[in-house]
Amino acid sequence: MSSDILSEDAVLEVLGTVQDPDLNRDIVSLGFIKDVVIDGGKVSFKVELTTPACPVKEQLKMECFTKVSGIPGVEEVDVEMTAQTRQANPGGSPTLPGVKNIVAVASGKGGVGKSTIAINLALSLKASGAAVGLIDADVFGPSMAMMFGVEGQPEMGENNKILPLEGHGVKVISMAFLSDSDRPVIWRGPMVHQLIRQFTADVEWGELDYLIVDLPPGTGDAQLSMSQVVSMSGVVIVTTPQDVSLIDARKGLKMFEQLKVPILGIIENMSYFICPNCDERHEIFRHGGGRRTAEELGVEYLGEIPLDPAVVTGGDAGQPIVVEAPESPAAIACNKVAGRVAARLSILAEQSSGGAGPVMPEPIDWKS
Amino acid sequence: MSGKPVPVEIKQSGVRELRIAWSDGQVNDFDVVELRRSCRCANCVDELTGTQILHPTQVGEDVRPQTIRQVGNYAFQVNWTDGHTSGIFTFDYLRKLAEVTNAPSGPASAEDGSAGEEESSGGGGCGSHGCGCSH
């Protein structure tokens, strides 16, 4: 070997100038670069991101490719993008084994399209290559079954655990699977708590990168129980642009702040409407309230989803927009928001790693 | 997120002391008997009026936790030897308790000193039973 032959160090040196814009560090010191193989003038390596839904995946790939191609003597570059989803677990308490991130989708008031966002968020993450599950924790108005196009009763698996149903590659559990669709659920708080416990700990979730929880609107039993039973990685607040909705969104946000569930950000749904006839953008409920509220409260604005009749018909037919029309503006907006959510979780995971360990990894048994 | 300190470690530190180390470096030893008396659950404090229902003398000096479990990201819950299980102690509340009844092992403040004196003068509430201060 002569000295001007390519070395791994030379490759790592140029890759060390590639920054991850979310984690604000170079991808070499973040440990993203794996399996560097140099064969004559041919260089191949893997870039292992912290989430498959990384919003800057293509941009990073291109930058790695260009920079390594620029090293003298390099004739061919092969970059493979992979991902190992990190665990964001702010409470450090034992949560669900195998589940890396539990993300709640909440809203202060009903009718803002929370379930639609939860479903499409789950499917966007799934489409990026992540393993995803979905809990319909809207005990009183479960809508997942219809919107997701899954029906039936879950079966019991080993150790008396409930096996979730699967729709579009996502594992789902819903009150709708356990109750008659026409009969209302009339329950007091303790039963809601019991059900939330069942939907988390008693379901065979397996290995998941993201478990999305669709919460009922408001600040009640289900929200509180969910925040108590598991250590949630974060919550996204869905709102529409009107002031009324925003007031409630603020309340929801404050509740999760008190429960020390990190606020990943605010999503503005029904943000605008693109007329199918004239392609003109109409801001029916005004626009930008979500962004303003996010700025006011110092949380991230995750993006906006347009009002699109296809979202509604897709939902009613069990064909969510992300699956049904992946190229539509609403689906693209959902993917973008999902990328931001995943990026925020990666940032939280990065911030907590190397920091404090679990507060109480196991219950304390008092010794007398 | 709010920048309030959160526990980084919670453990038993004595026969009746529970130690919390906080993210800002402060360390507090809580007397568990006082902790039981400070329970804020609906059986111990009236939910609407805030009136104290549980009288300190109803809690014996021999009460101890059996198990302490974390609740979500924000609190822990204690199963006590007197059968009480409904109390959830939020980290924010524990920090507040630490400020008023407990001498942090960090730099001592004048307030802690005066609380100690009150104890010797036989004041009611926490002071009459000692409050877990090491002095």
XYZ file of C-alpha atoms in Angstrom:
503
model
C 0.000 0.000 0.000
C 1.404 3.347 -0.897
C 0.782 6.395 1.229
C -1.537 8.142 -1.215
C -3.995 5.262 -1.074
C -7.343 6.275 0.413
C -7.602 5.873 4.131
C -10.623 5.554 6.371
C -9.329 8.585 8.281
C -9.500 10.710 5.152
C -13.094 9.651 4.589
C -14.035 10.329 8.202
C -12.304 13.678 8.052
C -14.508 14.987 5.254
C -17.614 13.376 6.739
C -16.751 15.157 9.976
C -17.660 18.395 8.235
C -21.220 17.189 7.625
C -23.541 18.587 10.283
C -26.854 17.165 11.448
C -28.949 20.339 11.495
C -31.249 19.068 14.258
C -28.654 17.716 16.650
C -26.184 20.503 15.798
C -23.215 18.181 15.655
C -21.212 16.525 12.953
C -22.335 13.075 11.904
C -18.993 11.428 12.717
C -18.918 12.454 16.376
C -22.602 11.507 16.596
C -21.545 7.982 15.652
C -23.665 7.871 12.507
C -20.977 6.495 10.209
C -20.781 2.705 10.067
C -19.073 0.042 7.975
C -16.631 2.164 5.987
C -15.210 -0.064 3.267
C -12.492 1.141 0.914
C -11.772 -0.973 -2.104
C -9.339 0.742 -4.420
C -11.101 3.909 -5.545
C -14.447 2.678 -4.334
C -15.755 3.894 -0.975
C -18.894 2.596 0.673
C -20.337 3.367 4.090
C -23.558 3.508 6.010
C -25.079 6.556 7.662
C -27.153 5.425 10.616
C -29.639 8.145 11.488
C -31.559 8.447 14.753
C -34.888 8.006 12.979
C -35.940 6.623 9.601
C -38.293 9.602 9.304
C -35.405 12.064 9.389
C -36.594 15.110 7.445
C -33.119 15.877 6.095
C -32.235 12.331 5.059
C -31.816 13.084 1.355
C -29.953 16.285 2.034
C -27.468 14.471 4.312
C -27.034 11.658 1.842
C -26.282 14.092 -0.949
C -23.811 16.021 1.175
C -21.985 12.836 2.225
C -21.860 11.676 -1.357
C -20.558 14.968 -2.701
C -17.941 15.433 -0.007
C -16.511 11.912 -0.215
C -16.564 12.062 -4.005
C -14.347 15.104 -3.738
C -11.501 13.230 -2.031
C -8.664 12.750 -4.546
C -8.551 9.182 -5.766
C -12.181 8.387 -5.073
C -13.884 6.983 -8.134
C -17.089 5.577 -6.766
C -19.144 6.294 -3.653
C -21.906 4.180 -2.221
C -23.870 5.723 0.655
C -26.495 3.660 2.406
C -28.913 5.456 4.728
C -30.118 3.387 7.665
C -31.664 4.275 10.992
C -31.686 3.132 14.556
C -34.491 4.993 16.302
C -33.360 6.448 19.609
C -35.388 6.266 22.760
C -36.677 9.487 24.243
C -37.708 8.658 27.761
C -37.733 11.792 29.854
C -39.104 10.257 33.019
C -36.655 7.427 32.874
C -39.231 5.152 34.428
C -39.743 1.690 33.030
C -42.268 2.080 30.318
C -43.307 -0.535 27.786
C -40.551 -2.986 26.997
C -39.620 -2.874 23.328
C -41.359 0.456 22.710
C -38.880 3.246 22.130
C -41.089 6.304 21.955
C -44.629 6.902 23.158
C -46.121 9.982 21.549
C -49.523 11.354 22.465
C -51.665 13.347 20.071
C -53.855 15.699 22.071
C -56.124 18.670 21.624
C -57.923 21.011 23.941
C -61.222 20.675 22.130
C -62.891 18.137 19.924
C -63.374 18.293 16.194
C -59.944 19.568 15.292
C -59.083 16.381 13.410
C -56.915 14.869 16.078
C -57.627 11.256 15.145
C -56.983 11.978 11.479
C -53.655 13.551 12.373
C -52.771 10.650 14.705
C -53.506 8.071 12.010
C -51.666 9.869 9.255
C -48.756 10.627 11.565
C -48.528 6.911 12.350
C -48.701 5.999 8.657
C -46.126 8.593 7.628
C -43.690 7.232 10.199
C -44.498 3.720 9.007
C -43.869 4.694 5.403
C -40.438 6.005 6.355
C -39.540 2.526 7.552
C -40.304 2.752 11.267
C -42.186 0.147 13.301
C -45.324 1.885 14.514
C -48.269 1.180 16.794
C -51.383 3.191 17.515
C -53.575 3.376 20.602
C -57.034 4.815 20.193
C -57.423 6.111 23.733
C -60.581 7.970 22.848
C -62.572 5.689 25.089
C -65.877 7.425 24.543
C -65.697 8.061 20.844
C -63.389 5.511 19.287
C -63.051 6.141 15.579
C -59.909 4.264 14.678
C -61.630 1.139 13.445
C -63.505 2.915 10.686
C -60.789 5.398 9.804
C -58.168 2.693 9.684
C -60.273 0.113 7.941
C -59.694 -2.546 10.591
C -62.397 -4.580 12.218
C -62.715 -7.544 14.478
C -61.845 -8.576 17.970
C -58.290 -8.817 19.145
C -57.164 -12.275 20.167
C -55.298 -13.212 23.267
C -51.672 -14.226 22.865
C -49.139 -15.702 25.243
C -49.089 -14.564 28.871
C -52.670 -13.390 28.498
C -51.614 -10.404 26.435
C -53.928 -8.816 23.899
C -52.721 -9.093 20.308
C -53.293 -5.777 18.507
C -54.981 -5.757 15.115
C -53.026 -4.542 12.125
C -54.007 -2.013 9.472
C -51.745 -0.665 6.729
C -48.787 -2.239 8.553
C -49.508 -0.426 11.814
C -50.536 -2.238 14.994
C -53.758 -0.804 16.382
C -55.788 -1.177 19.540
C -59.068 0.632 20.091
C -62.044 0.645 22.365
C -64.017 0.062 19.186
C -62.607 -3.470 18.994
C -63.931 -4.212 22.438
C -67.362 -2.631 22.332
C -70.465 -2.557 20.206
C -70.160 0.338 17.780
C -73.709 1.557 18.424
C -73.622 1.340 22.166
C -72.173 4.296 24.015
C -69.462 3.718 26.576
C -70.638 5.093 29.914
C -67.775 4.889 32.319
C -66.405 6.576 35.362
C -62.797 7.600 35.772
C -61.419 4.460 37.419
C -62.592 2.345 34.489
C -60.955 4.679 32.028
C -57.751 4.340 34.020
C -58.075 0.572 33.936
C -58.573 0.572 30.184
C -55.577 2.827 29.562
C -53.497 0.449 31.628
C -54.760 -2.455 29.537
C -54.098 -0.715 26.249
C -50.499 -0.064 27.211
C -49.135 -2.776 29.465
C -51.461 -5.648 28.566
C -51.031 -5.429 24.803
C -48.339 -7.393 23.012
C -46.821 -4.418 21.217
C -43.537 -6.092 20.373
C -40.696 -3.930 19.106
C -41.883 -0.463 18.139
C -40.027 2.701 17.215
C -43.117 4.824 17.794
C -46.335 4.194 19.641
C -48.817 6.938 18.809
C -51.614 7.578 21.288
C -54.780 9.273 20.075
C -56.188 10.917 23.198
C -59.742 12.157 23.629
C -60.090 15.941 23.587
C -59.704 17.966 26.733
C -57.883 17.568 29.996
C -59.562 14.688 31.777
C -59.191 11.144 32.966
C -57.685 9.624 29.847
C -54.969 12.259 29.559
C -54.095 12.016 33.228
C -54.108 8.215 33.246
C -51.955 8.023 30.162
C -49.460 10.428 31.718
C -49.351 8.285 34.848
C -49.294 4.772 33.480
C -46.421 5.244 31.065
C -43.524 7.614 30.722
C -44.458 9.499 27.587
C -41.744 10.703 25.265
C -43.765 13.700 24.221
C -47.063 15.111 23.133
C -48.167 17.002 20.041
C -51.072 19.400 20.338
C -53.455 19.638 17.401
C -55.406 22.828 16.891
C -57.319 24.650 14.208
C -56.521 28.281 13.457
C -59.486 29.807 15.336
C -59.032 31.560 18.633
C -61.446 29.302 20.534
C -59.525 26.240 19.569
C -56.293 27.956 20.471
C -57.473 28.842 23.968
C -58.187 25.164 24.565
C -54.910 24.136 22.981
C -53.146 26.342 25.516
C -54.946 24.587 28.373
C -53.981 21.182 27.056
C -50.434 22.312 26.692
C -50.286 23.607 30.267
C -51.612 20.311 31.567
C -48.862 18.305 29.922
C -46.307 20.808 31.117
C -47.439 20.122 34.684
C -47.239 16.391 34.096
C -43.725 16.874 32.730
C -44.525 15.384 29.355
C -42.341 17.221 26.838
C -44.358 19.281 24.357
C -43.056 18.313 20.923
C -45.017 21.127 19.347
C -48.242 22.367 17.843
C -49.807 21.201 14.579
C -52.334 23.448 12.865
C -54.985 21.368 11.139
C -57.524 22.646 8.592
C -55.013 25.377 8.068
C -56.194 26.311 4.595
C -58.224 24.894 1.729
C -57.024 24.494 -1.816
C -60.028 24.726 -4.102
C -60.068 21.748 -6.461
C -61.569 23.912 -9.205
C -59.404 26.987 -9.156
C -56.357 25.741 -7.205
C -56.610 28.852 -5.129
C -55.730 28.759 -1.441
C -58.575 29.782 0.888
C -57.942 30.399 4.568
C -61.362 29.421 5.861
C -60.659 29.526 9.594
C -58.060 32.244 9.176
C -54.500 31.088 9.286
C -51.354 31.229 11.359
C -52.963 31.026 14.815
C -51.115 27.811 15.547
C -47.774 29.373 14.748
C -48.568 32.449 16.837
C -49.617 30.340 19.829
C -46.499 28.197 19.509
C -44.311 31.287 19.473
C -46.165 32.808 22.390
C -45.788 29.674 24.502
C -42.252 28.952 23.402
C -42.930 25.578 21.808
C -42.129 24.366 18.331
C -44.542 24.882 15.463
C -44.549 21.509 13.728
C -46.457 22.570 10.639
C -49.849 22.834 9.071
C -52.169 20.390 7.346
C -54.549 21.762 4.716
C -58.254 21.080 4.692
C -58.795 18.536 1.968
C -62.065 16.735 1.214
C -59.991 13.678 0.266
C -58.841 13.462 3.887
C -62.446 13.068 5.003
C -63.549 10.592 2.355
C -60.334 8.625 2.836
C -60.927 8.535 6.569
C -64.516 7.374 6.223
C -63.502 4.638 3.812
C -60.662 3.344 5.958
C -58.083 4.657 3.488
C -56.123 7.418 5.194
C -54.775 10.112 2.887
C -51.111 9.194 3.399
C -51.874 5.727 1.990
C -54.616 6.672 -0.451
C -53.030 9.705 -2.088
C -49.407 9.986 -0.970
C -48.721 12.747 -3.490
C -51.570 14.997 -2.374
C -50.727 18.262 -0.599
C -52.330 16.997 2.623
C -50.279 13.778 2.591
C -47.069 15.662 1.855
C -47.876 18.024 4.721
C -48.452 15.025 7.026
C -45.117 13.515 6.050
C -43.404 16.794 6.737
C -44.980 17.091 10.172
C -44.107 13.448 10.953
C -40.501 14.213 10.054
C -40.476 17.162 12.448
C -41.993 15.038 15.235
C -39.368 12.333 14.698
C -36.607 14.940 14.642
C -37.833 16.497 17.885
C -37.817 13.061 19.554
C -34.278 12.421 18.315
C -33.199 15.742 19.780
C -34.824 14.913 23.123
C -33.186 11.472 23.123
C -29.816 13.056 22.381
C -30.271 15.609 25.161
C -31.174 12.982 27.745
C -28.402 10.558 26.767
C -25.279 11.052 28.804
C -27.351 13.080 31.234
C -29.213 11.783 34.222
C -30.043 8.112 34.358
C -33.469 6.767 35.186
C -34.955 8.394 38.274
C -36.574 5.241 39.570
C -35.816 2.368 37.239
C -37.459 0.020 39.764
C -39.938 0.715 42.567
C -38.236 1.302 45.903
C -38.944 -1.406 48.474
C -38.552 0.270 51.834
C -36.192 -1.475 54.257
C -37.031 -1.115 57.918
C -40.600 22.696 29.044
C -40.373 24.622 32.252
C -36.919 24.858 33.668
C -37.922 23.595 37.119
C -35.479 21.202 38.802
C -36.419 17.513 38.536
C -35.143 14.560 40.557
C -32.173 12.733 39.110
C -32.043 10.179 41.922
C -34.517 9.004 44.558
C -33.473 6.465 47.208
C -33.829 5.423 50.819
C -31.065 7.109 52.801
C -31.924 6.135 56.373
C -34.404 4.256 58.518
C -36.986 6.991 57.893
C -35.263 9.197 55.326
C -35.858 9.396 51.621
C -33.193 11.208 49.631
C -33.893 13.157 46.463
C -31.032 14.518 44.412
C -32.234 17.258 42.056
C -31.058 18.240 38.617
C -29.726 21.561 39.962
C -27.454 19.806 42.459
C -29.617 20.269 45.548
C -30.006 17.187 47.752
C -32.819 16.765 50.275
C -33.479 14.120 52.906
C -37.199 13.848 53.508
C -38.521 12.412 56.738
C -40.998 9.815 55.549
C -43.343 10.331 58.502
C -43.585 14.015 57.630
C -44.071 13.044 54.008
C -47.054 10.906 55.001
C -48.472 13.869 56.945
C -47.959 16.112 53.921
C -50.057 13.919 51.635
C -52.195 16.052 49.312
C -54.593 13.366 48.134
C -58.353 13.889 48.255
C -58.646 11.759 51.408
C -56.129 13.919 53.250
C -56.947 17.391 51.918
C -60.398 18.534 50.797
C -60.279 18.848 47.040
C -62.514 21.902 46.738
C -61.779 23.916 49.851
C -58.184 22.863 50.440
C -59.013 22.185 54.118
C -56.694 19.730 55.829
C -58.607 16.517 56.621
C -55.732 14.419 57.853
C -54.544 15.614 61.269
C -50.818 15.192 61.885
C -51.473 13.275 65.095
C -53.407 10.649 63.132
C -50.129 9.579 61.600
C -47.981 7.542 63.970
C -44.227 7.891 64.175
C -43.893 4.300 63.036
C -45.458 4.773 59.591
C -43.128 3.841 56.740
C -43.418 3.412 53.004
C -43.734 -0.130 51.743
C -43.057 0.637 48.115
C -42.508 3.855 46.177
C -43.270 3.862 42.466
C -42.710 6.455 39.808
C -45.834 7.909 38.193
C -45.308 8.979 34.593
C -42.669 11.658 34.311
C -43.844 13.883 37.089
C -44.444 12.181 40.417
C -44.200 9.125 42.642
C -46.837 7.206 44.537
C -46.333 5.573 47.925
C -47.913 2.494 49.440
C -47.729 3.183 53.183
C -47.658 0.709 56.050
C -50.852 2.310 57.398
C -52.686 1.130 54.282
C -52.832 4.525 52.595
C -52.113 4.291 48.866
C -53.885 7.161 47.158
C -51.221 9.820 47.572
C -49.282 10.971 44.562
C -46.350 13.247 45.333
C -45.505 15.391 42.345
C -41.880 16.388 41.931
C -42.919 20.045 41.990
C -44.697 19.544 45.329
C -41.729 17.669 46.792
C -39.466 20.496 45.771
C -41.807 22.972 47.434
C -41.857 20.823 50.581
C -38.089 20.793 50.512
C -38.028 24.573 50.417
C -40.219 24.956 53.521
C -39.520 21.980 55.771
C -36.245 20.477 54.801
C -32.720 21.750 55.096
C -31.053 21.267 51.762
C -27.556 19.952 52.079
C -26.508 22.751 49.748
C -25.873 26.251 51.060
C -28.150 26.688 54.082
C -30.464 29.690 54.040
C -31.557 31.846 56.952
C -35.083 30.505 56.562
C -33.958 26.991 57.403
C -32.326 28.265 60.575
C -35.493 29.942 61.796
C -37.527 26.812 61.062
C -35.164 24.904 63.327
C -35.653 27.384 66.156
C -39.394 27.178 65.856
C -39.096 23.467 66.329
C -37.500 23.881 69.750
C -40.212 26.321 70.800
C -42.725 23.559 70.243
C -44.711 25.084 67.352
C -47.474 23.020 65.786
C -47.517 21.165 62.502
C -44.316 19.781 61.213
C -42.131 21.475 63.794
C -43.494 19.547 66.744
C -42.375 16.269 65.306
C -39.066 17.315 63.913
C -38.966 17.737 60.234
C -36.165 15.551 59.137
C -33.562 18.253 59.529
C -30.339 16.693 60.621
C -29.709 19.321 63.314
